[in-house]
Amino acid sequence: RKISKNIEIKSTIRCPPVTFTGEIQALLNKSKEKYDAVHSHLIYEIFPFLFGTKTIFTLHGIFWKEFLFQNSFYGKLYCLLAKKRLELIFPKLTKLIAISPYVIQELDSQGFDTDKAAVIENPVSDDFFNVKKQDDNLILYPAALIPLKNQLRFLEAVSTIKGELRDYR
């Protein structure tokens, strides 16, 4: 969809299993148009544009850390392949966007050249958080129930301050 005179957003659809076929699908469905820059949040989508186009990739996951929380063979394989993909494409990227300084530290710890990385933190406006409170002492933890989100640690943390909290739910 066109969002301004000079900017158009093009979406792509991929068929599972992208873990194994993402780059192939991206290559086969690559638009014939020439782009000045390509930005992606999916590592395999940036692949066809690494040569001759400015490429910006936003890294949302720390694959080598997520690997530790995977319980399935497929989950572990996905993380290993994602890290390998990042290692392969990183030298060709024009820029990498990290969602926090922590991501930069993690990239550095793995030997990535963080000079090409820039931090763009939470894009949600602070106004979004200025919500009138309707219930007292209500705790909400919206997240998928997976080890990576560590809900057990949250419950342990709440139990340490339960004396300070009264009538919470």
mmCIF file of C-alpha atoms in Angstrom:
data_model
loop_
_atom_site.group_PDB
_atom_site.id
_atom_site.type_symbol
_atom_site.label_atom_id
_atom_site.label_comp_id
_atom_site.label_asym_id
_atom_site.label_seq_id
_atom_site.Cartn_x
_atom_site.Cartn_y
_atom_site.Cartn_z
ATOM 1 C CA ARG A 1 0.000 0.000 0.000
ATOM 2 C CA LYS A 2 1.188 3.499 -0.777
ATOM 3 C CA ILE A 3 1.698 5.576 2.366
ATOM 4 C CA SER A 4 3.215 8.647 0.709
ATOM 5 C CA LYS A 5 4.397 9.866 -2.657
ATOM 6 C CA ASN A 6 7.775 8.199 -2.178
ATOM 7 C CA ILE A 7 7.014 5.290 0.146
ATOM 8 C CA GLU A 8 5.144 2.114 -0.652
ATOM 9 C CA ILE A 9 4.809 -0.949 1.564
ATOM 10 C CA LYS A 10 4.891 -4.341 -0.106
ATOM 11 C CA SER A 11 4.053 -7.439 1.881
ATOM 12 C CA THR A 12 4.982 -11.012 1.138
ATOM 13 C CA ILE A 13 3.400 -14.315 2.031
ATOM 14 C CA ARG A 14 5.446 -17.425 2.661
ATOM 15 C CA CYS A 15 4.394 -21.053 2.979
ATOM 16 C CA PRO A 16 5.687 -23.235 5.790
ATOM 17 C CA PRO A 17 8.274 -24.419 6.497
ATOM 18 C CA VAL A 18 10.088 -21.094 6.089
ATOM 19 C CA THR A 19 12.682 -22.333 8.558
ATOM 20 C CA PHE A 20 14.093 -24.375 5.688
ATOM 21 C CA THR A 21 12.790 -22.664 2.565
ATOM 22 C CA GLY A 22 12.533 -18.975 3.455
ATOM 23 C CA GLU A 23 15.376 -17.740 1.247
ATOM 24 C CA ILE A 24 14.277 -19.887 -1.684
ATOM 25 C CA GLN A 25 10.709 -18.593 -1.438
ATOM 26 C CA ALA A 26 11.975 -15.011 -1.114
ATOM 27 C CA LEU A 27 14.185 -15.431 -4.202
ATOM 28 C CA LEU A 28 11.410 -17.025 -6.258
ATOM 29 C CA ASN A 29 8.943 -14.293 -5.342
ATOM 30 C CA LYS A 30 11.326 -11.345 -5.537
ATOM 31 C CA SER A 31 9.776 -8.366 -7.240
ATOM 32 C CA LYS A 32 11.363 -7.273 -10.515
ATOM 33 C CA GLU A 33 11.261 -3.657 -9.332
ATOM 34 C CA LYS A 34 14.455 -1.901 -8.285
ATOM 35 C CA TYR A 35 14.329 -0.552 -4.751
ATOM 36 C CA ASP A 36 16.427 2.154 -3.155
ATOM 37 C CA ALA A 37 16.236 0.377 0.192
ATOM 38 C CA VAL A 38 14.671 -2.754 1.636
ATOM 39 C CA HIS A 39 13.775 -3.130 5.298
ATOM 40 C CA SER A 40 12.691 -6.420 6.830
ATOM 41 C CA HIS A 41 11.992 -7.926 10.227
ATOM 42 C CA LEU A 42 12.308 -11.456 8.822
ATOM 43 C CA ILE A 43 15.836 -12.613 8.230
ATOM 44 C CA TYR A 44 15.167 -14.680 5.113
ATOM 45 C CA GLU A 45 13.163 -11.893 3.415
ATOM 46 C CA ILE A 46 16.207 -9.607 3.203
ATOM 47 C CA PHE A 47 18.306 -12.266 1.451
ATOM 48 C CA PRO A 48 17.415 -11.527 -2.218
ATOM 49 C CA PHE A 49 18.329 -7.856 -1.793
ATOM 50 C CA LEU A 50 21.769 -8.185 -0.190
ATOM 51 C CA PHE A 51 23.573 -7.410 -3.435
ATOM 52 C CA GLY A 52 23.070 -3.986 -4.972
ATOM 53 C CA THR A 53 20.354 -2.642 -2.652
ATOM 54 C CA LYS A 54 20.601 -0.872 0.678
ATOM 55 C CA THR A 55 19.331 -3.330 3.264
ATOM 56 C CA ILE A 56 18.084 -2.677 6.775
ATOM 57 C CA PHE A 57 17.244 -5.565 9.052
ATOM 58 C CA THR A 58 15.496 -5.238 12.428
ATOM 59 C CA LEU A 59 16.593 -7.932 14.840
ATOM 60 C CA HIS A 60 13.849 -8.880 17.297
ATOM 61 C CA GLY A 61 15.269 -12.054 18.757
ATOM 62 C CA ILE A 62 18.529 -13.139 20.292
ATOM 63 C CA PHE A 63 18.596 -16.531 18.618
ATOM 64 C CA TRP A 64 21.521 -17.914 20.636
ATOM 65 C CA LYS A 65 19.663 -17.044 23.871
ATOM 66 C CA GLU A 66 16.275 -18.273 22.642
ATOM 67 C CA PHE A 67 17.917 -21.603 21.809
ATOM 68 C CA LEU A 68 18.370 -22.209 25.548
ATOM 69 C CA PHE A 69 14.610 -22.028 26.140
ATOM 70 C CA GLN A 70 13.544 -24.313 23.319
ATOM 71 C CA ASN A 71 12.167 -27.703 24.310
ATOM 72 C CA SER A 72 11.598 -29.152 20.867
ATOM 73 C CA PHE A 73 14.062 -30.281 18.240
ATOM 74 C CA TYR A 74 12.365 -28.008 15.700
ATOM 75 C CA GLY A 75 12.607 -24.979 18.032
ATOM 76 C CA LYS A 76 16.302 -25.577 18.609
ATOM 77 C CA LEU A 77 16.904 -26.114 14.892
ATOM 78 C CA TYR A 78 15.057 -22.876 14.063
ATOM 79 C CA CYS A 79 17.293 -20.911 16.464
ATOM 80 C CA LEU A 80 20.486 -22.504 15.145
ATOM 81 C CA LEU A 81 19.516 -21.781 11.539
ATOM 82 C CA ALA A 82 18.465 -18.222 12.381
ATOM 83 C CA LYS A 83 21.824 -17.508 14.020
ATOM 84 C CA LYS A 84 23.656 -19.012 11.042
ATOM 85 C CA ARG A 85 21.543 -16.894 8.677
ATOM 86 C CA LEU A 86 22.403 -13.783 10.670
ATOM 87 C CA GLU A 87 26.112 -14.633 10.563
ATOM 88 C CA LEU A 88 25.914 -15.063 6.790
ATOM 89 C CA ILE A 89 23.909 -11.955 5.928
ATOM 90 C CA PHE A 90 25.302 -9.570 8.540
ATOM 91 C CA PRO A 91 28.423 -8.551 6.565
ATOM 92 C CA LYS A 92 26.220 -7.614 3.586
ATOM 93 C CA LEU A 93 23.642 -5.583 5.536
ATOM 94 C CA THR A 94 23.737 -1.820 5.225
ATOM 95 C CA LYS A 95 22.285 -1.358 8.714
ATOM 96 C CA LEU A 96 20.927 -3.462 11.516
ATOM 97 C CA ILE A 97 18.301 -2.045 13.845
ATOM 98 C CA ALA A 98 18.391 -3.318 17.407
ATOM 99 C CA ILE A 99 15.347 -2.877 19.622
ATOM 100 C CA SER A 100 17.446 -2.195 22.730
ATOM 101 C CA PRO A 101 21.032 -1.593 23.867
ATOM 102 C CA TYR A 102 20.966 -5.162 25.201
ATOM 103 C CA VAL A 103 20.708 -6.466 21.632
ATOM 104 C CA ILE A 104 23.849 -4.493 20.729
ATOM 105 C CA GLN A 105 25.694 -6.013 23.708
ATOM 106 C CA GLU A 106 24.611 -9.487 22.657
ATOM 107 C CA LEU A 107 25.716 -8.912 19.056
ATOM 108 C CA ASP A 108 29.065 -7.658 20.312
ATOM 109 C CA SER A 109 29.459 -10.720 22.561
ATOM 110 C CA GLN A 110 29.042 -12.932 19.493
ATOM 111 C CA GLY A 111 31.662 -11.034 17.457
ATOM 112 C CA PHE A 112 29.332 -9.038 15.200
ATOM 113 C CA ASP A 113 30.513 -5.619 13.976
ATOM 114 C CA THR A 114 28.156 -3.391 15.954
ATOM 115 C CA ASP A 115 29.294 -0.244 14.110
ATOM 116 C CA LYS A 116 26.573 -0.924 11.550
ATOM 117 C CA ALA A 117 23.933 -1.409 14.257
ATOM 118 C CA ALA A 118 21.644 1.324 15.551
ATOM 119 C CA VAL A 119 19.257 1.209 18.480
ATOM 120 C CA ILE A 120 15.658 2.207 17.896
ATOM 121 C CA GLU A 121 13.853 1.467 21.117
ATOM 122 C CA ASN A 122 10.179 0.934 21.828
ATOM 123 C CA PRO A 123 8.258 2.645 19.022
ATOM 124 C CA VAL A 124 5.095 2.797 21.115
ATOM 125 C CA SER A 125 4.316 6.345 22.181
ATOM 126 C CA ASP A 126 4.487 7.113 25.909
ATOM 127 C CA ASP A 127 0.921 8.428 25.545
ATOM 128 C CA PHE A 128 -0.166 4.838 25.045
ATOM 129 C CA PHE A 129 0.778 4.129 28.663
ATOM 130 C CA ASN A 130 -1.164 7.078 30.122
ATOM 131 C CA VAL A 131 -4.258 4.986 30.697
ATOM 132 C CA LYS A 132 -6.725 5.731 33.454
ATOM 133 C CA LYS A 133 -6.531 2.943 35.978
ATOM 134 C CA GLN A 134 -9.908 1.315 36.510
ATOM 135 C CA ASP A 135 -9.116 -1.412 39.033
ATOM 136 C CA ASP A 136 -6.845 -1.195 42.032
ATOM 137 C CA ASN A 137 -4.166 -3.809 42.512
ATOM 138 C CA LEU A 138 -4.694 -5.600 39.232
ATOM 139 C CA ILE A 139 -1.659 -7.290 37.714
ATOM 140 C CA LEU A 140 -1.723 -8.308 34.066
ATOM 141 C CA TYR A 141 1.017 -10.353 32.420
ATOM 142 C CA PRO A 142 0.069 -10.747 28.746
ATOM 143 C CA ALA A 143 2.411 -13.252 27.125
ATOM 144 C CA ALA A 144 2.541 -16.647 25.527
ATOM 145 C CA LEU A 145 3.044 -19.424 28.073
ATOM 146 C CA ILE A 146 6.554 -20.394 27.027
ATOM 147 C CA PRO A 147 9.789 -20.749 29.021
ATOM 148 C CA LEU A 148 11.281 -17.722 27.257
ATOM 149 C CA LYS A 149 8.644 -15.462 28.855
ATOM 150 C CA ASN A 150 9.475 -16.907 32.288
ATOM 151 C CA GLN A 151 6.101 -16.572 34.000
ATOM 152 C CA LEU A 152 7.342 -18.741 36.874
ATOM 153 C CA ARG A 153 10.006 -16.136 37.703
ATOM 154 C CA PHE A 154 7.293 -13.458 37.624
ATOM 155 C CA LEU A 155 5.207 -15.392 40.142
ATOM 156 C CA GLU A 156 8.277 -15.850 42.338
ATOM 157 C CA ALA A 157 8.925 -12.098 42.183
ATOM 158 C CA VAL A 158 5.336 -11.303 43.137
ATOM 159 C CA SER A 159 5.570 -13.691 46.076
ATOM 160 C CA THR A 160 8.562 -11.739 47.443
ATOM 161 C CA ILE A 161 6.519 -8.525 47.648
ATOM 162 C CA LYS A 162 3.161 -10.031 48.639
ATOM 163 C CA GLY A 163 3.443 -8.400 52.063
ATOM 164 C CA GLU A 164 3.498 -4.998 50.376
ATOM 165 C CA LEU A 165 0.553 -5.758 48.108
ATOM 166 C CA ARG A 166 -2.942 -6.083 49.546
ATOM 167 C CA ASP A 167 -5.966 -7.505 47.788
ATOM 168 C CA TYR A 168 -4.367 -7.864 44.382
ATOM 169 C CA ARG A 169 -5.453 -10.114 41.628
#
